[in-house]
CSV table of C-alpha atoms in Angstrom, one decimal:
chain,number,residue,atom,x,y,z
A,1,MET,CA,116.7,62.9,106.3
A,2,MET,CA,119.3,64.1,104.6
A,3,ALA,CA,119.9,67.7,103.8
A,4,ARG,CA,115.9,68.8,103.9
A,5,ILE,CA,115.5,71.0,100.9
A,6,GLY,CA,114.2,74.5,101.1
A,7,ASP,CA,111.1,75.2,98.7
A,8,TRP,CA,110.0,78.0,96.6
A,9,ALA,CA,106.8,78.8,99.2
A,10,GLU,CA,109.3,79.2,101.9
A,11,ALA,CA,111.6,81.4,99.6
A,12,GLU,CA,108.5,83.4,98.4
A,13,ALA,CA,107.0,83.9,101.8
A,14,PHE,CA,110.2,85.4,103.0
A,15,LEU,CA,110.7,88.0,100.6
A,16,ALA,CA,107.1,89.2,100.8
A,17,ALA,CA,108.3,89.5,104.6
A,18,HIS,CA,111.3,91.6,103.8
A,19,PRO,CA,110.7,93.9,100.8
A,20,ASP,CA,113.8,95.1,102.2
A,21,VAL,CA,116.2,92.1,101.6
A,22,GLU,CA,118.5,92.7,98.1
A,23,ALA,CA,121.1,90.6,98.3
A,24,VAL,CA,121.1,86.7,100.0
A,25,ASP,CA,124.4,84.9,101.4
A,26,ILE,CA,124.5,81.4,100.3
A,27,VAL,CA,126.2,79.5,103.0
A,28,LEU,CA,128.2,76.2,103.0
A,29,THR,CA,130.2,75.0,105.4
A,30,ASP,CA,133.7,73.4,104.7
A,31,ALA,CA,135.8,70.6,106.2
A,32,ASN,CA,136.7,73.1,108.4
A,33,GLY,CA,133.6,74.5,109.8
A,34,ILE,CA,134.5,77.5,107.8
A,35,GLY,CA,130.8,79.3,105.8
A,36,ARG,CA,132.2,79.5,102.1
A,37,GLY,CA,129.7,80.1,99.4
A,38,LYS,CA,128.0,83.5,96.9
A,39,ILE,CA,126.2,86.7,97.5
A,40,ILE,CA,123.4,86.7,94.9
A,41,ARG,CA,121.0,89.0,94.2
A,42,ARG,CA,117.1,89.3,95.7
A,43,HIS,CA,115.8,88.7,92.1
A,44,GLU,CA,118.3,85.1,91.9
A,45,VAL,CA,116.8,83.9,94.8
A,46,GLU,CA,114.1,82.2,92.9
A,47,ALA,CA,116.3,80.2,90.6
A,48,LEU,CA,118.4,79.2,93.6
A,49,TYR,CA,115.3,77.1,95.0
A,50,LYS,CA,113.8,75.8,92.0
A,51,GLN,CA,117.0,75.3,90.2
A,52,GLY,CA,119.7,74.7,92.9
A,53,ARG,CA,123.0,77.3,92.2
A,54,HIS,CA,125.9,75.6,90.7
A,55,LEU,CA,129.4,75.8,93.3
A,56,PRO,CA,132.9,74.1,92.5
A,57,SER,CA,133.7,70.5,94.1
A,58,SER,CA,136.9,72.7,94.7
A,59,ILE,CA,135.1,73.9,97.4
A,60,LEU,CA,134.8,71.4,99.9
A,61,GLY,CA,138.4,71.0,99.4
A,62,LEU,CA,140.3,73.8,101.1
A,63,ASP,CA,142.6,74.0,103.6
A,64,VAL,CA,142.2,76.6,106.5
A,65,THR,CA,143.4,80.1,104.2
A,66,GLY,CA,141.3,78.6,101.2
A,67,GLU,CA,143.5,77.0,98.5
A,68,ASP,CA,142.9,73.7,97.1
A,69,VAL,CA,144.4,70.5,98.4
A,70,GLU,CA,144.2,68.2,95.2
A,71,GLU,CA,144.5,65.6,97.1
A,72,THR,CA,141.6,65.6,98.3
A,73,GLY,CA,140.5,64.5,94.8
A,74,LEU,CA,138.2,67.0,94.5
A,75,VAL,CA,140.0,69.7,92.3
A,76,TRP,CA,142.1,69.3,88.7
A,77,SER,CA,141.5,65.7,89.1
A,78,VAL,CA,137.7,66.4,88.8
A,79,GLY,CA,138.6,69.4,86.3
A,80,ASP,CA,136.7,71.2,89.2
A,81,ALA,CA,133.4,70.5,88.6
A,82,ASP,CA,130.4,72.5,88.9
A,83,LEU,CA,127.6,70.6,91.6
A,84,ARG,CA,125.0,72.0,92.7
A,85,ALA,CA,123.7,73.4,96.3
A,86,TRP,CA,120.1,73.3,97.3
A,87,PRO,CA,118.6,75.8,99.8
A,88,ILE,CA,118.7,73.6,104.0
A,89,ALA,CA,114.9,74.5,104.7
A,90,GLY,CA,114.5,76.8,107.7
A,91,THR,CA,117.8,78.2,107.3
A,92,LEU,CA,116.4,81.6,105.3
A,93,VAL,CA,117.2,84.6,107.9
A,94,PRO,CA,118.1,87.8,108.2
A,95,LEU,CA,120.8,89.5,109.0
A,96,PRO,CA,119.8,92.5,110.3
A,97,TRP,CA,123.3,94.2,111.1
A,98,THR,CA,123.7,94.6,107.4
A,99,SER,CA,122.9,98.2,105.3
A,100,PRO,CA,121.4,97.6,102.4
A,101,ARG,CA,119.6,94.7,104.1
A,102,ARG,CA,121.0,91.5,103.4
A,103,ALA,CA,119.4,88.0,104.4
A,104,GLN,CA,121.3,84.5,104.3
A,105,VAL,CA,120.1,80.4,103.5
A,106,LEU,CA,122.5,77.6,104.4
A,107,VAL,CA,123.4,75.5,101.6
A,108,SER,CA,124.2,71.8,100.8
A,109,LEU,CA,126.4,70.2,98.2
A,110,TYR,CA,124.6,67.7,96.1
A,111,HIS,CA,126.0,65.6,92.6
A,112,LEU,CA,124.1,67.1,89.4
A,113,ASP,CA,121.8,64.1,89.3
A,114,GLY,CA,120.9,65.0,92.4
A,115,HIS,CA,122.7,62.8,95.1
A,116,PRO,CA,124.2,63.8,98.6
A,117,HIS,CA,128.1,64.6,98.3
A,118,GLY,CA,130.1,62.3,100.3
A,119,ALA,CA,132.2,65.3,101.0
A,120,ASP,CA,129.5,68.0,102.4
A,121,PRO,CA,130.3,67.3,106.6
A,122,ARG,CA,126.5,68.7,106.6
A,123,HIS,CA,125.6,65.1,105.1
A,124,ALA,CA,127.9,63.3,107.0
A,125,MET,CA,125.6,64.2,110.0
A,126,ALA,CA,122.6,63.3,108.7
A,127,ALA,CA,123.5,59.9,107.5
A,128,GLN,CA,123.8,59.4,110.9
A,129,ILE,CA,120.9,60.9,111.7
A,130,ASP,CA,118.9,58.3,109.7
A,131,ALA,CA,121.0,55.6,110.7
A,132,MET,CA,119.6,55.9,113.8
A,133,ALA,CA,116.3,56.7,112.8
A,134,ALA,CA,116.2,52.7,111.5
A,135,ASP,CA,116.8,51.2,115.3
A,136,GLY,CA,113.8,53.9,116.5
A,137,ARG,CA,116.6,55.8,117.4
A,138,TYR,CA,116.3,59.6,117.2
A,139,PRO,CA,119.0,62.2,119.0
A,140,ALA,CA,118.0,65.5,120.2
A,141,GLY,CA,120.0,67.8,121.8
A,142,ALA,CA,122.1,71.7,121.7
A,143,PHE,CA,125.8,72.9,121.2
A,144,GLU,CA,127.6,75.3,123.7
A,145,LEU,CA,129.4,78.0,122.4
A,146,GLU,CA,132.6,79.4,123.8
A,147,PHE,CA,135.1,81.8,122.8
A,148,TYR,CA,137.1,85.2,123.5
A,149,LEU,CA,136.2,88.6,122.2
A,150,LEU,CA,139.1,90.7,121.5
A,151,ASP,CA,140.5,94.4,120.9
A,152,ALA,CA,140.8,94.6,116.9
A,153,GLU,CA,144.3,95.8,117.2
A,154,PRO,CA,146.7,94.1,119.3
A,155,GLY,CA,148.0,95.4,122.5
A,156,PRO,CA,151.4,96.8,123.6
A,157,ASP,CA,153.3,94.1,122.6
A,158,GLY,CA,152.1,93.2,119.6
A,159,ARG,CA,149.8,90.3,120.3
A,160,PRO,CA,146.1,89.7,120.7
A,161,ARG,CA,144.0,90.7,124.2
A,162,PRO,CA,140.8,90.8,125.7
A,163,ALA,CA,138.6,93.8,124.7
A,164,ALA,CA,137.6,97.0,126.8
A,165,MET,CA,133.8,96.5,128.1
A,166,ALA,CA,132.2,98.0,125.6
A,167,LEU,CA,130.2,99.7,127.9
A,168,ASP,CA,133.1,102.6,129.4
A,169,GLY,CA,136.1,101.2,128.2
A,170,ARG,CA,137.4,99.6,131.7
A,171,ARG,CA,140.5,96.9,130.8
A,172,HIS,CA,141.4,94.5,133.6
A,173,GLY,CA,142.9,91.2,133.6
A,174,GLN,CA,141.2,89.0,136.4
A,175,VAL,CA,139.9,86.0,135.8
A,176,GLN,CA,136.5,86.9,137.3
A,177,VAL,CA,134.4,83.4,135.9
A,178,TYR,CA,130.5,84.2,136.2
A,179,GLY,CA,131.0,87.8,136.5
A,180,LEU,CA,128.1,89.5,136.2
A,181,ASP,CA,129.2,93.2,136.1
A,182,ASP,CA,131.4,91.7,133.0
A,183,LEU,CA,128.4,90.8,131.2
A,184,ASP,CA,126.6,94.1,132.0
A,185,GLY,CA,129.8,96.0,130.4
A,186,MET,CA,129.8,94.1,127.7
A,187,GLN,CA,125.8,95.0,126.8
A,188,PRO,CA,126.1,97.1,124.5
A,189,PHE,CA,127.9,93.7,122.5
A,190,PHE,CA,125.1,91.3,123.8
A,191,GLY,CA,122.1,93.0,123.6
A,192,PRO,CA,122.2,93.2,119.8
A,193,VAL,CA,123.2,89.6,119.8
A,194,TYR,CA,120.2,88.5,121.2
A,195,GLN,CA,117.9,91.0,119.4
A,196,ALA,CA,119.6,89.4,115.9
A,197,ALA,CA,119.4,85.9,117.5
A,198,LYS,CA,115.5,86.7,117.9
A,199,VAL,CA,115.5,87.3,114.5
A,200,GLN,CA,117.0,85.1,113.0
A,201,GLY,CA,114.7,82.0,114.8
A,202,LEU,CA,118.0,81.0,116.6
A,203,PRO,CA,117.2,79.9,120.5
A,204,LEU,CA,120.0,81.5,122.2
A,205,GLU,CA,119.5,81.2,126.2
A,206,THR,CA,122.3,81.5,129.3
A,207,LEU,CA,124.7,84.2,129.0
A,208,ILE,CA,127.7,83.5,130.8
A,209,SER,CA,131.4,85.3,131.5
A,210,GLU,CA,133.9,82.1,131.0
A,211,TYR,CA,137.2,81.0,133.2
A,212,ALA,CA,139.3,83.7,131.9
A,213,PRO,CA,139.0,87.5,130.5
A,214,GLY,CA,137.3,88.5,127.7
A,215,GLN,CA,135.9,84.7,127.6
A,216,TYR,CA,132.5,84.1,126.8
A,217,GLU,CA,129.7,81.0,126.2
A,218,LEU,CA,126.3,81.6,124.8
A,219,THR,CA,123.8,78.8,125.4
A,220,LEU,CA,121.3,77.2,123.0
A,221,HIS,CA,118.1,75.6,123.8
A,222,TYR,CA,117.8,72.0,123.2
A,223,ARG,CA,116.4,71.0,119.9
A,224,ARG,CA,114.6,67.9,118.9
A,225,ASP,CA,116.1,68.0,116.0
A,226,LEU,CA,120.1,67.2,116.9
A,227,LEU,CA,120.4,68.3,112.8
A,228,ARG,CA,119.0,71.8,113.1
A,229,ALA,CA,121.1,72.1,116.1
A,230,ALA,CA,124.0,72.2,114.6
A,231,ASP,CA,122.7,74.7,112.1
A,232,ASP,CA,121.9,76.6,115.0
A,233,LEU,CA,125.5,76.6,116.1
A,234,VAL,CA,126.9,77.5,112.6
A,235,MET,CA,124.3,80.2,112.2
A,236,LEU,CA,125.3,81.7,116.1
A,237,LYS,CA,129.2,81.7,115.1
A,238,ARG,CA,128.6,84.0,112.1
A,239,LEU,CA,125.8,85.9,113.7
A,240,VAL,CA,128.9,86.9,116.6
A,241,ARG,CA,131.6,87.3,114.6
A,242,ALA,CA,129.7,89.6,112.2
A,243,MET,CA,128.8,91.7,115.4
A,244,ALA,CA,131.8,91.5,117.0
A,245,ARG,CA,133.4,93.1,114.0
A,246,ARG,CA,130.8,96.0,113.6
A,247,GLN,CA,131.8,97.0,117.1
A,248,GLY,CA,135.3,97.1,116.7
A,249,MET,CA,136.3,93.6,118.2
A,250,VAL,CA,137.1,90.5,117.2
A,251,ALA,CA,135.0,86.9,118.5
A,252,CYS,CA,137.9,84.6,118.6
A,253,PHE,CA,137.2,81.5,117.8
A,254,MET,CA,140.6,79.9,118.1
A,255,ALA,CA,140.1,76.7,120.9
A,256,LYS,CA,143.5,78.8,122.8
A,257,PRO,CA,144.4,82.0,122.0
A,258,PHE,CA,146.1,82.4,125.1
A,259,ALA,CA,148.8,80.2,126.9
A,260,ALA,CA,147.7,80.7,130.4
A,261,HIS,CA,143.8,80.7,130.1
A,262,ALA,CA,141.6,78.3,129.4
A,263,GLY,CA,140.5,77.1,125.8
A,264,SER,CA,137.2,77.1,124.3
A,265,GLY,CA,135.0,74.0,123.9
A,266,MET,CA,132.2,73.2,121.7
A,267,HIS,CA,130.2,70.8,124.2
A,268,LEU,CA,127.4,69.1,122.6
A,269,HIS,CA,124.7,67.8,125.1
A,270,VAL,CA,122.5,64.5,123.2
A,271,SER,CA,119.9,62.2,124.3
A,272,LEU,CA,118.5,59.9,122.0
A,273,ASN,CA,114.5,60.2,121.9
A,274,ASP,CA,111.9,57.5,120.8
A,275,SER,CA,109.0,57.9,118.0
A,276,GLN,CA,107.0,59.3,120.6
A,277,GLY,CA,109.3,61.9,121.9
A,278,ASN,CA,110.2,60.4,124.8
A,279,ASN,CA,113.7,60.5,126.3
A,280,LEU,CA,115.3,56.6,125.9
A,281,PHE,CA,118.4,57.7,128.3
A,282,ALA,CA,116.2,57.9,131.0
A,283,GLU,CA,115.8,56.7,134.2
A,284,ASP,CA,113.9,55.7,137.4
A,285,GLU,CA,114.1,57.6,140.4
A,286,GLY,CA,116.7,56.6,143.0
A,287,ALA,CA,118.9,54.3,140.7
A,288,VAL,CA,122.2,53.8,141.7
A,289,SER,CA,123.0,53.3,138.2
A,290,PRO,CA,122.8,55.1,134.1
A,291,ASN,CA,120.3,53.7,131.8
A,292,PRO,CA,121.8,50.7,130.8
A,293,LEU,CA,121.3,52.5,126.3
A,294,LEU,CA,123.1,55.4,128.1
A,295,SER,CA,125.5,53.8,130.3
A,296,HIS,CA,126.5,51.5,126.3
A,297,ALA,CA,126.4,54.8,124.2
A,298,ILE,CA,128.6,56.4,127.0
A,299,GLY,CA,131.1,53.4,125.9
A,300,GLY,CA,131.1,53.4,122.8
A,301,LEU,CA,132.0,57.5,122.7
A,302,ALA,CA,135.0,56.2,125.1
A,303,ALA,CA,136.3,53.5,122.9
A,304,THR,CA,136.3,55.4,120.1
A,305,MET,CA,137.3,58.9,121.0
A,306,GLY,CA,141.1,58.7,119.7
A,307,ASP,CA,140.0,57.7,116.3
A,308,GLY,CA,137.4,60.8,116.5
A,309,MET,CA,139.7,63.1,118.5
A,310,LEU,CA,140.6,65.0,114.7
A,311,ALA,CA,137.0,65.5,114.2
A,312,PHE,CA,137.4,67.0,118.3
A,313,ALA,CA,140.6,68.6,117.6
A,314,PRO,CA,141.1,69.6,113.9
A,315,HIS,CA,144.6,71.8,113.9
A,316,ALA,CA,147.5,73.1,115.2
A,317,ASN,CA,146.2,75.4,118.0
A,318,SER,CA,143.3,72.3,119.2
A,319,TRP,CA,146.0,70.8,121.1
A,320,ARG,CA,147.0,73.6,123.7
A,321,ARG,CA,143.6,73.2,125.0
A,322,PHE,CA,144.1,70.0,126.7
A,323,VAL,CA,145.7,71.5,129.9
A,324,ALA,CA,145.0,69.4,133.0
A,325,LYS,CA,142.4,71.6,135.2
A,326,LEU,CA,141.6,73.9,132.7
A,327,TYR,CA,138.0,72.2,131.7
A,328,ALA,CA,139.8,70.5,129.0
A,329,PRO,CA,139.5,66.5,129.1
A,330,VAL,CA,142.7,64.8,129.2
A,331,GLN,CA,141.5,61.3,129.6
A,332,PRO,CA,138.4,59.3,127.9
A,333,THR,CA,136.7,59.0,130.8
A,334,TRP,CA,133.1,59.8,132.7
A,335,GLY,CA,131.1,60.5,135.4
A,336,VAL,CA,128.0,62.3,136.8
A,337,ASN,CA,127.5,66.0,137.5
A,338,ASP,CA,131.7,65.7,137.0
A,339,ARG,CA,133.5,68.4,135.1
A,340,SER,CA,136.8,66.5,135.2
A,341,VAL,CA,135.6,64.4,132.9
A,342,ALA,CA,135.2,64.4,128.9
A,343,LEU,CA,131.6,62.7,129.2
A,344,ARG,CA,129.9,63.8,131.7
A,345,ILE,CA,125.9,63.0,132.9
A,346,PRO,CA,124.6,66.8,134.2
A,347,ALA,CA,122.7,66.9,137.3
A,348,GLY,CA,118.9,67.0,136.9
A,349,PRO,CA,115.8,65.6,136.9
A,350,VAL,CA,116.4,61.4,135.7
A,351,THR,CA,113.7,61.8,133.1
A,352,ALA,CA,116.1,64.8,131.4
A,353,ARG,CA,119.4,62.4,131.3
A,354,ARG,CA,121.6,63.2,128.3
A,355,VAL,CA,125.4,63.4,128.2
A,356,GLU,CA,127.4,66.6,127.8
A,357,HIS,CA,130.2,65.7,125.4
A,358,ARG,CA,133.1,67.8,126.1
A,359,PRO,CA,136.4,67.3,124.1
A,360,ALA,CA,135.8,69.2,121.0
A,361,GLY,CA,136.7,72.7,121.2
A,362,VAL,CA,135.0,76.1,119.4
A,363,ASP,CA,137.0,75.9,116.5
A,364,ALA,CA,135.5,72.1,114.9
A,365,ASN,CA,132.9,71.4,112.3
A,366,PRO,CA,129.9,71.2,114.5
A,367,TYR,CA,128.9,68.3,111.7
A,368,LEU,CA,131.9,66.2,112.2
A,369,VAL,CA,131.6,66.3,115.6
A,370,GLY,CA,127.7,65.3,115.7
A,371,ALA,CA,128.6,62.4,112.7
A,372,THR,CA,131.9,61.1,115.2
A,373,VAL,CA,129.3,61.6,118.1
A,374,LEU,CA,127.1,59.8,116.7
A,375,ALA,CA,128.8,57.2,115.2
A,376,GLY,CA,130.4,56.3,118.7
A,377,MET,CA,127.2,56.2,120.4
A,378,ARG,CA,126.0,53.7,117.6
A,379,HIS,CA,129.0,51.7,118.3
A,380,GLY,CA,128.8,51.7,121.7
A,381,MET,CA,125.3,50.7,121.8
A,382,ALA,CA,125.4,47.9,119.2
A,383,HIS,CA,128.4,46.5,121.1
A,384,ALA,CA,126.9,46.8,124.3
A,385,ILE,CA,130.2,48.6,125.9
A,386,ASP,CA,130.9,48.7,129.1
A,387,PRO,CA,132.0,52.1,129.8
A,388,GLY,CA,134.3,51.5,133.5
A,389,PRO,CA,133.5,52.9,136.4
A,390,ALA,CA,132.7,56.4,137.1
A,391,ALA,CA,136.2,58.9,137.7
A,392,ASP,CA,134.4,59.8,141.0
A,393,TYR,CA,136.0,63.5,140.2
A,394,GLN,CA,139.1,62.2,138.6
A,395,GLY,CA,138.9,62.6,135.3
A,396,PHE,CA,142.1,64.8,134.7
A,397,THR,CA,144.3,61.4,136.6
A,398,GLN,CA,142.2,58.4,136.1
A,399,GLU,CA,143.7,55.6,133.9
A,400,THR,CA,140.9,54.0,131.4
A,401,PRO,CA,140.4,50.9,129.8
A,402,PHE,CA,140.7,53.1,126.5
A,403,ALA,CA,143.5,55.6,127.6
A,404,ARG,CA,145.8,53.7,126.0
A,405,THR,CA,144.0,54.3,122.4
A,406,MET,CA,144.6,58.3,122.7
A,407,PRO,CA,146.3,59.7,120.3
A,408,GLY,CA,149.3,61.9,122.3
A,409,ASP,CA,149.2,65.1,119.6
A,410,TRP,CA,148.2,66.3,116.6
A,411,ARG,CA,150.5,64.7,114.0
A,412,ALA,CA,149.6,61.2,115.2
A,413,ALA,CA,145.6,62.4,115.6
A,414,ILE,CA,146.0,62.7,112.0
A,415,ALA,CA,147.7,59.5,111.7
A,416,GLN,CA,145.0,57.4,113.8
A,417,ALA,CA,142.5,59.0,112.0
A,418,GLN,CA,143.3,58.0,108.5
A,419,GLY,CA,143.6,54.3,109.5
A,420,SER,CA,141.0,54.1,110.9
A,421,ASP,CA,138.3,52.2,110.0
A,422,PHE,CA,135.7,53.9,112.8
A,423,LEU,CA,136.0,57.1,111.4
A,424,LYS,CA,135.4,56.6,107.8
A,425,ASP,CA,132.2,55.1,108.8
A,426,ALA,CA,131.2,58.3,110.4
A,427,LEU,CA,132.2,60.7,107.7
A,428,GLY,CA,131.8,58.5,104.8
A,429,ALA,CA,134.3,57.5,102.3
A,430,ASP,CA,134.8,60.6,100.3
A,431,LEU,CA,134.9,63.4,103.6
A,432,HIS,CA,136.9,60.8,105.2
A,433,ARG,CA,139.7,60.8,102.6
A,434,SER,CA,139.7,64.8,101.6
A,435,PHE,CA,139.3,65.5,105.7
A,436,ILE,CA,142.9,64.0,106.4
A,437,ALA,CA,143.9,65.4,103.1
A,438,ILE,CA,143.0,68.6,104.1
A,439,LYS,CA,144.7,67.8,107.6
A,440,GLN,CA,148.0,66.8,106.3
A,441,ALA,CA,148.5,69.8,104.1
A,442,GLU,CA,147.4,72.2,106.9
A,443,LEU,CA,149.9,69.8,108.9
A,444,PHE,CA,152.7,70.1,106.0
A,445,ARG,CA,151.8,74.0,106.1
A,446,VAL,CA,152.3,74.5,110.1
A,447,ALA,CA,155.6,71.7,110.3
A,448,GLY,CA,157.3,74.9,107.8
A,449,CYS,CA,156.7,77.3,109.7
A,450,ILE,CA,159.7,79.0,112.5
A,451,PRO,CA,158.1,79.9,115.5
A,452,ASP,CA,159.8,82.8,117.5
A,453,THR,CA,160.2,80.0,120.8
A,454,ASP,CA,162.8,78.3,118.5
A,455,TYR,CA,164.8,81.8,118.4
A,456,HIS,CA,164.5,82.3,121.2
A,457,LEU,CA,165.3,78.5,122.7
A,458,TYR,CA,168.0,77.8,120.4
A,459,LEU,CA,169.4,81.0,118.3
A,460,HIS,CA,172.2,81.5,120.5
A,461,GLN,CA,171.9,79.1,122.4
A,462,VAL,CA,173.2,75.5,120.7
């Protein structure tokens, strides 16, 4: 598979259908899941599709602030040399909220001789999909997007606060999970979001008021191509952020922006098809236990979860989300129709069996999540790993055979990921090295700051 490169015929037809488009954002997703690139003019699009576009190697070696991380080996040790970005087929879409009108296209990075660059996260996920295909298995699925809408300006206490209702300016501090009035109050925002998603061909579906004031969830339709499902998530985050900005709000994709309220996840629903599109996880009616292939896939995900936690919870703030009974998994548990677990088999037709992978926060890179999840499933199926008994609605407290493999915090997750042969295989050696270096640089930056809490607790007390 690798990233299928778009051809000029696709772009030529797009430009003919959109004569008002004056420029195009070319968007490369870095290790932190941040979109980076350039805005090119309309007349430059043909060269992008026919010749690629040079981008510096350091663009994949940046920390979350956009500063170089020399330890990635992607900056001055290679002279910050140019690489070549190629457009991804099917991702050239309008940006209907822009004026003058622009479009965007996702790109992947390649060496000048044409082979994929090992530090590009999208290539890592594509490699895992190719490995699945070699065994006659084709992953399908979709991501869910949880996020907060915040006021652009802080509240009276100087801290972020949930956005007022776009319809009437009303405020409240209640949770109101599944509240329809809150969704109605935000229709001036979500209506244009759905319209823009339709223009971009994003299969946007259900809208939910989530488990905190100002928190929402958007779901995407299942894709038979899991790589395209990750593209959907990347494009949807960019769309939501842009639409929020234009309505005087901030779309917040921090995993845990408020200590007293639920964090935001990025759940991945995934199944495996055969070459004819049949679900390999399907079960017979009345089955008392999961399909063995599904069971082994879950076993692999549980066994490798500790090594993969840095991909699922990549930032210091990510780890604040793991609080029992706030719908974030704290153990490598599994269950059927049970939201207390990390690996959930949702209720539904037995022909549509899938696993919902729940550990990842919304701040994670979907390509890294996808690559790590698929590698874990492959590991479990190759070694017929038994996941142990289902949690039976005790996922927050149940001890599992794999609990001892879980890191306790971000620092431990970085150290465990650094020494993990599993994660190195899942991401590839180049991305594993650069990702760890980026996370270590971020750790040093966080550790070098003195938070206000320290002064509050210790300044006059010790």
